[in-house]
Amino acid sequence: MSLSVFERLQKIIAEQLEIDEDDIRPDSDIIDDLGADSLDVVDLVMSIEDEFQVEVPDEAVEEMRTVDDAVKYIEDHE
């Protein structure tokens, strides 16, 4: 069974931010709720680009506030 985009992203975020996957919900704010700083965001974007084979321009990063925002971007560009 293949994992959904959300589940794959959840694993990446949990690993990089060293938090429990269960704490990551679609409506979680990546910075405010999950505690990512600007360097974490850059690392997450690079991991997203590698995992999903998509390019995420700076303008798109600025619009990705929640995990669901990132999922929607990935699904639209995968």
mmCIF file of N, CA and C in Angstrom:
data_model
loop_
_atom_site.group_PDB
_atom_site.id
_atom_site.type_symbol
_atom_site.label_atom_id
_atom_site.label_comp_id
_atom_site.label_asym_id
_atom_site.label_seq_id
_atom_site.Cartn_x
_atom_site.Cartn_y
_atom_site.Cartn_z
ATOM 1 N N MET A 1 0.849 -1.189 0.000
ATOM 2 C CA MET A 1 0.000 0.000 0.000
ATOM 3 C C MET A 1 0.887 1.242 0.000
ATOM 4 N N SER A 2 0.608 2.134 -0.924
ATOM 5 C CA SER A 2 1.423 3.341 -0.981
ATOM 6 C C SER A 2 0.870 4.403 -0.026
ATOM 7 N N LEU A 3 1.760 5.209 0.473
ATOM 8 C CA LEU A 3 1.387 6.258 1.414
ATOM 9 C C LEU A 3 0.840 7.469 0.666
ATOM 10 N N SER A 4 -0.065 8.180 1.300
ATOM 11 C CA SER A 4 -0.593 9.406 0.709
ATOM 12 C C SER A 4 0.483 10.492 0.769
ATOM 13 N N VAL A 5 0.258 11.566 0.038
ATOM 14 C CA VAL A 5 1.176 12.705 0.077
ATOM 15 C C VAL A 5 1.284 13.208 1.520
ATOM 16 N N PHE A 6 0.152 13.308 2.209
ATOM 17 C CA PHE A 6 0.179 13.785 3.590
ATOM 18 C C PHE A 6 1.033 12.878 4.470
ATOM 19 N N GLU A 7 0.860 11.560 4.345
ATOM 20 C CA GLU A 7 1.620 10.626 5.183
ATOM 21 C C GLU A 7 3.123 10.700 4.889
ATOM 22 N N ARG A 8 3.464 10.838 3.632
ATOM 23 C CA ARG A 8 4.881 10.960 3.269
ATOM 24 C C ARG A 8 5.462 12.259 3.820
ATOM 25 N N LEU A 9 4.693 13.348 3.687
ATOM 26 C CA LEU A 9 5.141 14.637 4.190
ATOM 27 C C LEU A 9 5.224 14.628 5.716
ATOM 28 N N GLN A 10 4.282 13.975 6.331
ATOM 29 C CA GLN A 10 4.257 13.852 7.789
ATOM 30 C C GLN A 10 5.554 13.191 8.290
ATOM 31 N N LYS A 11 5.980 12.141 7.611
ATOM 32 C CA LYS A 11 7.222 11.449 7.993
ATOM 33 C C LYS A 11 8.436 12.374 7.854
ATOM 34 N N ILE A 12 8.488 13.121 6.760
ATOM 35 C CA ILE A 12 9.608 14.043 6.527
ATOM 36 C C ILE A 12 9.654 15.102 7.631
ATOM 37 N N ILE A 13 8.511 15.702 7.914
ATOM 38 C CA ILE A 13 8.451 16.761 8.927
ATOM 39 C C ILE A 13 8.827 16.205 10.301
ATOM 40 N N ALA A 14 8.280 15.052 10.650
ATOM 41 C CA ALA A 14 8.568 14.451 11.961
ATOM 42 C C ALA A 14 10.061 14.185 12.118
ATOM 43 N N GLU A 15 10.666 13.653 11.063
ATOM 44 C CA GLU A 15 12.097 13.338 11.112
ATOM 45 C C GLU A 15 12.939 14.607 11.232
ATOM 46 N N GLN A 16 12.623 15.618 10.411
ATOM 47 C CA GLN A 16 13.458 16.814 10.395
ATOM 48 C C GLN A 16 13.280 17.690 11.633
ATOM 49 N N LEU A 17 12.054 17.754 12.142
ATOM 50 C CA LEU A 17 11.807 18.616 13.300
ATOM 51 C C LEU A 17 11.894 17.840 14.613
ATOM 52 N N GLU A 18 12.146 16.527 14.485
ATOM 53 C CA GLU A 18 12.265 15.648 15.652
ATOM 54 C C GLU A 18 11.034 15.760 16.555
ATOM 55 N N ILE A 19 9.880 15.582 15.918
ATOM 56 C CA ILE A 19 8.618 15.569 16.654
ATOM 57 C C ILE A 19 7.840 14.314 16.278
ATOM 58 N N ASP A 20 6.819 13.999 17.041
ATOM 59 C CA ASP A 20 6.014 12.811 16.820
ATOM 60 C C ASP A 20 5.087 13.019 15.622
ATOM 61 N N GLU A 21 4.990 12.006 14.772
ATOM 62 C CA GLU A 21 4.111 12.109 13.601
ATOM 63 C C GLU A 21 2.671 12.415 14.001
ATOM 64 N N ASP A 22 2.241 11.899 15.142
ATOM 65 C CA ASP A 22 0.862 12.109 15.592
ATOM 66 C C ASP A 22 0.576 13.575 15.916
ATOM 67 N N ASP A 23 1.620 14.375 16.129
ATOM 68 C CA ASP A 23 1.442 15.800 16.427
ATOM 69 C C ASP A 23 1.261 16.634 15.163
ATOM 70 N N ILE A 24 1.419 16.003 14.009
ATOM 71 C CA ILE A 24 1.350 16.715 12.730
ATOM 72 C C ILE A 24 -0.004 16.445 12.085
ATOM 73 N N ARG A 25 -0.807 17.489 11.998
ATOM 74 C CA ARG A 25 -2.136 17.401 11.383
ATOM 75 C C ARG A 25 -2.155 18.259 10.112
ATOM 76 N N PRO A 26 -3.116 18.030 9.234
ATOM 77 C CA PRO A 26 -3.175 18.858 8.025
ATOM 78 C C PRO A 26 -3.257 20.357 8.325
ATOM 79 N N ASP A 27 -3.928 20.729 9.401
ATOM 80 C CA ASP A 27 -4.089 22.157 9.710
ATOM 81 C C ASP A 27 -2.968 22.716 10.589
ATOM 82 N N SER A 28 -1.939 21.914 10.858
ATOM 83 C CA SER A 28 -0.811 22.391 11.665
ATOM 84 C C SER A 28 -0.037 23.472 10.916
ATOM 85 N N ASP A 29 0.195 24.600 11.583
ATOM 86 C CA ASP A 29 1.027 25.662 11.025
ATOM 87 C C ASP A 29 2.479 25.219 11.190
ATOM 88 N N ILE A 30 3.212 25.197 10.105
ATOM 89 C CA ILE A 30 4.568 24.648 10.120
ATOM 90 C C ILE A 30 5.478 25.404 11.086
ATOM 91 N N ILE A 31 5.318 26.714 11.163
ATOM 92 C CA ILE A 31 6.169 27.512 12.050
ATOM 93 C C ILE A 31 5.557 27.631 13.446
ATOM 94 N N ASP A 32 4.318 28.085 13.519
ATOM 95 C CA ASP A 32 3.703 28.359 14.821
ATOM 96 C C ASP A 32 3.385 27.096 15.620
ATOM 97 N N ASP A 33 2.831 26.065 14.955
ATOM 98 C CA ASP A 33 2.424 24.857 15.678
ATOM 99 C C ASP A 33 3.540 23.820 15.797
ATOM 100 N N LEU A 34 4.353 23.701 14.760
ATOM 101 C CA LEU A 34 5.369 22.641 14.733
ATOM 102 C C LEU A 34 6.754 23.135 15.124
ATOM 103 N N GLY A 35 6.908 24.437 15.264
ATOM 104 C CA GLY A 35 8.159 24.992 15.771
ATOM 105 C C GLY A 35 9.298 25.092 14.785
ATOM 106 N N ALA A 36 9.002 25.070 13.497
ATOM 107 C CA ALA A 36 10.065 25.188 12.498
ATOM 108 C C ALA A 36 10.575 26.631 12.446
ATOM 109 N N ASP A 37 11.898 26.769 12.301
ATOM 110 C CA ASP A 37 12.456 28.108 12.080
ATOM 111 C C ASP A 37 12.803 28.224 10.587
ATOM 112 N N SER A 38 13.367 29.346 10.190
ATOM 113 C CA SER A 38 13.610 29.574 8.761
ATOM 114 C C SER A 38 14.559 28.532 8.159
ATOM 115 N N LEU A 39 15.546 28.094 8.923
ATOM 116 C CA LEU A 39 16.461 27.070 8.425
ATOM 117 C C LEU A 39 15.738 25.728 8.270
ATOM 118 N N ASP A 40 14.860 25.409 9.238
ATOM 119 C CA ASP A 40 14.057 24.184 9.129
ATOM 120 C C ASP A 40 13.204 24.206 7.870
ATOM 121 N N VAL A 41 12.631 25.370 7.568
ATOM 122 C CA VAL A 41 11.776 25.495 6.388
ATOM 123 C C VAL A 41 12.585 25.237 5.117
ATOM 124 N N VAL A 42 13.784 25.784 5.044
ATOM 125 C CA VAL A 42 14.651 25.554 3.878
ATOM 126 C C VAL A 42 14.955 24.057 3.744
ATOM 127 N N ASP A 43 15.290 23.414 4.864
ATOM 128 C CA ASP A 43 15.565 21.969 4.838
ATOM 129 C C ASP A 43 14.331 21.172 4.411
ATOM 130 N N LEU A 44 13.168 21.565 4.920
ATOM 131 C CA LEU A 44 11.930 20.875 4.548
ATOM 132 C C LEU A 44 11.658 21.005 3.054
ATOM 133 N N VAL A 45 11.848 22.203 2.528
ATOM 134 C CA VAL A 45 11.618 22.431 1.095
ATOM 135 C C VAL A 45 12.552 21.549 0.268
ATOM 136 N N MET A 46 13.808 21.464 0.653
ATOM 137 C CA MET A 46 14.756 20.621 -0.089
ATOM 138 C C MET A 46 14.323 19.153 -0.023
ATOM 139 N N SER A 47 13.865 18.725 1.136
ATOM 140 C CA SER A 47 13.402 17.342 1.277
ATOM 141 C C SER A 47 12.144 17.086 0.450
ATOM 142 N N ILE A 48 11.244 18.058 0.436
ATOM 143 C CA ILE A 48 10.024 17.941 -0.378
ATOM 144 C C ILE A 48 10.400 17.824 -1.846
ATOM 145 N N GLU A 49 11.332 18.667 -2.293
ATOM 146 C CA GLU A 49 11.762 18.626 -3.694
ATOM 147 C C GLU A 49 12.363 17.269 -4.040
ATOM 148 N N ASP A 50 13.165 16.709 -3.138
ATOM 149 C CA ASP A 50 13.784 15.400 -3.374
ATOM 150 C C ASP A 50 12.754 14.276 -3.361
ATOM 151 N N GLU A 51 11.901 14.264 -2.352
ATOM 152 C CA GLU A 51 10.932 13.180 -2.165
ATOM 153 C C GLU A 51 9.876 13.154 -3.265
ATOM 154 N N PHE A 52 9.383 14.327 -3.650
ATOM 155 C CA PHE A 52 8.246 14.388 -4.562
ATOM 156 C C PHE A 52 8.619 14.813 -5.983
ATOM 157 N N GLN A 53 9.908 15.064 -6.212
ATOM 158 C CA GLN A 53 10.367 15.456 -7.551
ATOM 159 C C GLN A 53 9.610 16.677 -8.075
ATOM 160 N N VAL A 54 9.473 17.690 -7.223
ATOM 161 C CA VAL A 54 8.854 18.953 -7.614
ATOM 162 C C VAL A 54 9.819 20.083 -7.278
ATOM 163 N N GLU A 55 9.673 21.190 -7.991
ATOM 164 C CA GLU A 55 10.450 22.377 -7.665
ATOM 165 C C GLU A 55 9.534 23.339 -6.923
ATOM 166 N N VAL A 56 10.030 23.868 -5.800
ATOM 167 C CA VAL A 56 9.220 24.775 -4.983
ATOM 168 C C VAL A 56 9.892 26.150 -4.992
ATOM 169 N N PRO A 57 9.371 27.082 -5.797
ATOM 170 C CA PRO A 57 9.966 28.421 -5.828
ATOM 171 C C PRO A 57 9.721 29.182 -4.530
ATOM 172 N N ASP A 58 10.540 30.194 -4.276
ATOM 173 C CA ASP A 58 10.443 30.977 -3.038
ATOM 174 C C ASP A 58 9.043 31.530 -2.806
ATOM 175 N N GLU A 59 8.377 31.973 -3.886
ATOM 176 C CA GLU A 59 7.033 32.546 -3.731
ATOM 177 C C GLU A 59 6.068 31.498 -3.179
ATOM 178 N N ALA A 60 6.217 30.254 -3.618
ATOM 179 C CA ALA A 60 5.341 29.179 -3.143
ATOM 180 C C ALA A 60 5.633 28.852 -1.683
ATOM 181 N N VAL A 61 6.909 28.902 -1.303
ATOM 182 C CA VAL A 61 7.285 28.627 0.086
ATOM 183 C C VAL A 61 6.614 29.627 1.018
ATOM 184 N N GLU A 62 6.597 30.892 0.615
ATOM 185 C CA GLU A 62 5.999 31.936 1.443
ATOM 186 C C GLU A 62 4.504 31.711 1.662
ATOM 187 N N GLU A 63 3.851 31.034 0.722
ATOM 188 C CA GLU A 63 2.415 30.786 0.827
ATOM 189 C C GLU A 63 2.091 29.494 1.573
ATOM 190 N N MET A 64 3.091 28.666 1.837
ATOM 191 C CA MET A 64 2.871 27.399 2.544
ATOM 192 C C MET A 64 2.947 27.626 4.047
ATOM 193 N N ARG A 65 1.822 27.889 4.655
ATOM 194 C CA ARG A 65 1.785 28.097 6.107
ATOM 195 C C ARG A 65 1.501 26.792 6.843
ATOM 196 N N THR A 66 0.550 26.024 6.309
ATOM 197 C CA THR A 66 0.145 24.794 6.995
ATOM 198 C C THR A 66 0.644 23.565 6.238
ATOM 199 N N VAL A 67 0.572 22.440 6.895
ATOM 200 C CA VAL A 67 0.945 21.179 6.258
ATOM 201 C C VAL A 67 0.043 20.940 5.049
ATOM 202 N N ASP A 68 -1.241 21.249 5.189
ATOM 203 C CA ASP A 68 -2.175 21.055 4.085
ATOM 204 C C ASP A 68 -1.833 21.942 2.887
ATOM 205 N N ASP A 69 -1.340 23.156 3.142
ATOM 206 C CA ASP A 69 -0.891 24.021 2.040
ATOM 207 C C ASP A 69 0.207 23.317 1.239
ATOM 208 N N ALA A 70 1.129 22.692 1.960
ATOM 209 C CA ALA A 70 2.235 21.987 1.303
ATOM 210 C C ALA A 70 1.711 20.777 0.528
ATOM 211 N N VAL A 71 0.787 20.034 1.126
ATOM 212 C CA VAL A 71 0.202 18.869 0.454
ATOM 213 C C VAL A 71 -0.468 19.292 -0.850
ATOM 214 N N LYS A 72 -1.258 20.362 -0.800
ATOM 215 C CA LYS A 72 -1.960 20.835 -1.996
ATOM 216 C C LYS A 72 -0.963 21.263 -3.078
ATOM 217 N N TYR A 73 0.100 21.942 -2.673
ATOM 218 C CA TYR A 73 1.116 22.363 -3.647
ATOM 219 C C TYR A 73 1.729 21.130 -4.315
ATOM 220 N N ILE A 74 2.107 20.160 -3.508
ATOM 221 C CA ILE A 74 2.737 18.937 -4.039
ATOM 222 C C ILE A 74 1.782 18.233 -5.000
ATOM 223 N N GLU A 75 0.533 18.060 -4.586
ATOM 224 C CA GLU A 75 -0.437 17.363 -5.435
ATOM 225 C C GLU A 75 -0.670 18.095 -6.753
ATOM 226 N N ASP A 76 -0.641 19.433 -6.716
ATOM 227 C CA ASP A 76 -0.852 20.213 -7.931
ATOM 228 C C ASP A 76 0.353 20.204 -8.866
ATOM 229 N N HIS A 77 1.539 19.890 -8.339
ATOM 230 C CA HIS A 77 2.757 19.977 -9.154
ATOM 231 C C HIS A 77 3.487 18.653 -9.352
ATOM 232 N N GLU A 78 2.971 17.603 -8.786
ATOM 233 C CA GLU A 78 3.633 16.301 -8.886
ATOM 234 C C GLU A 78 3.454 15.691 -10.270
#
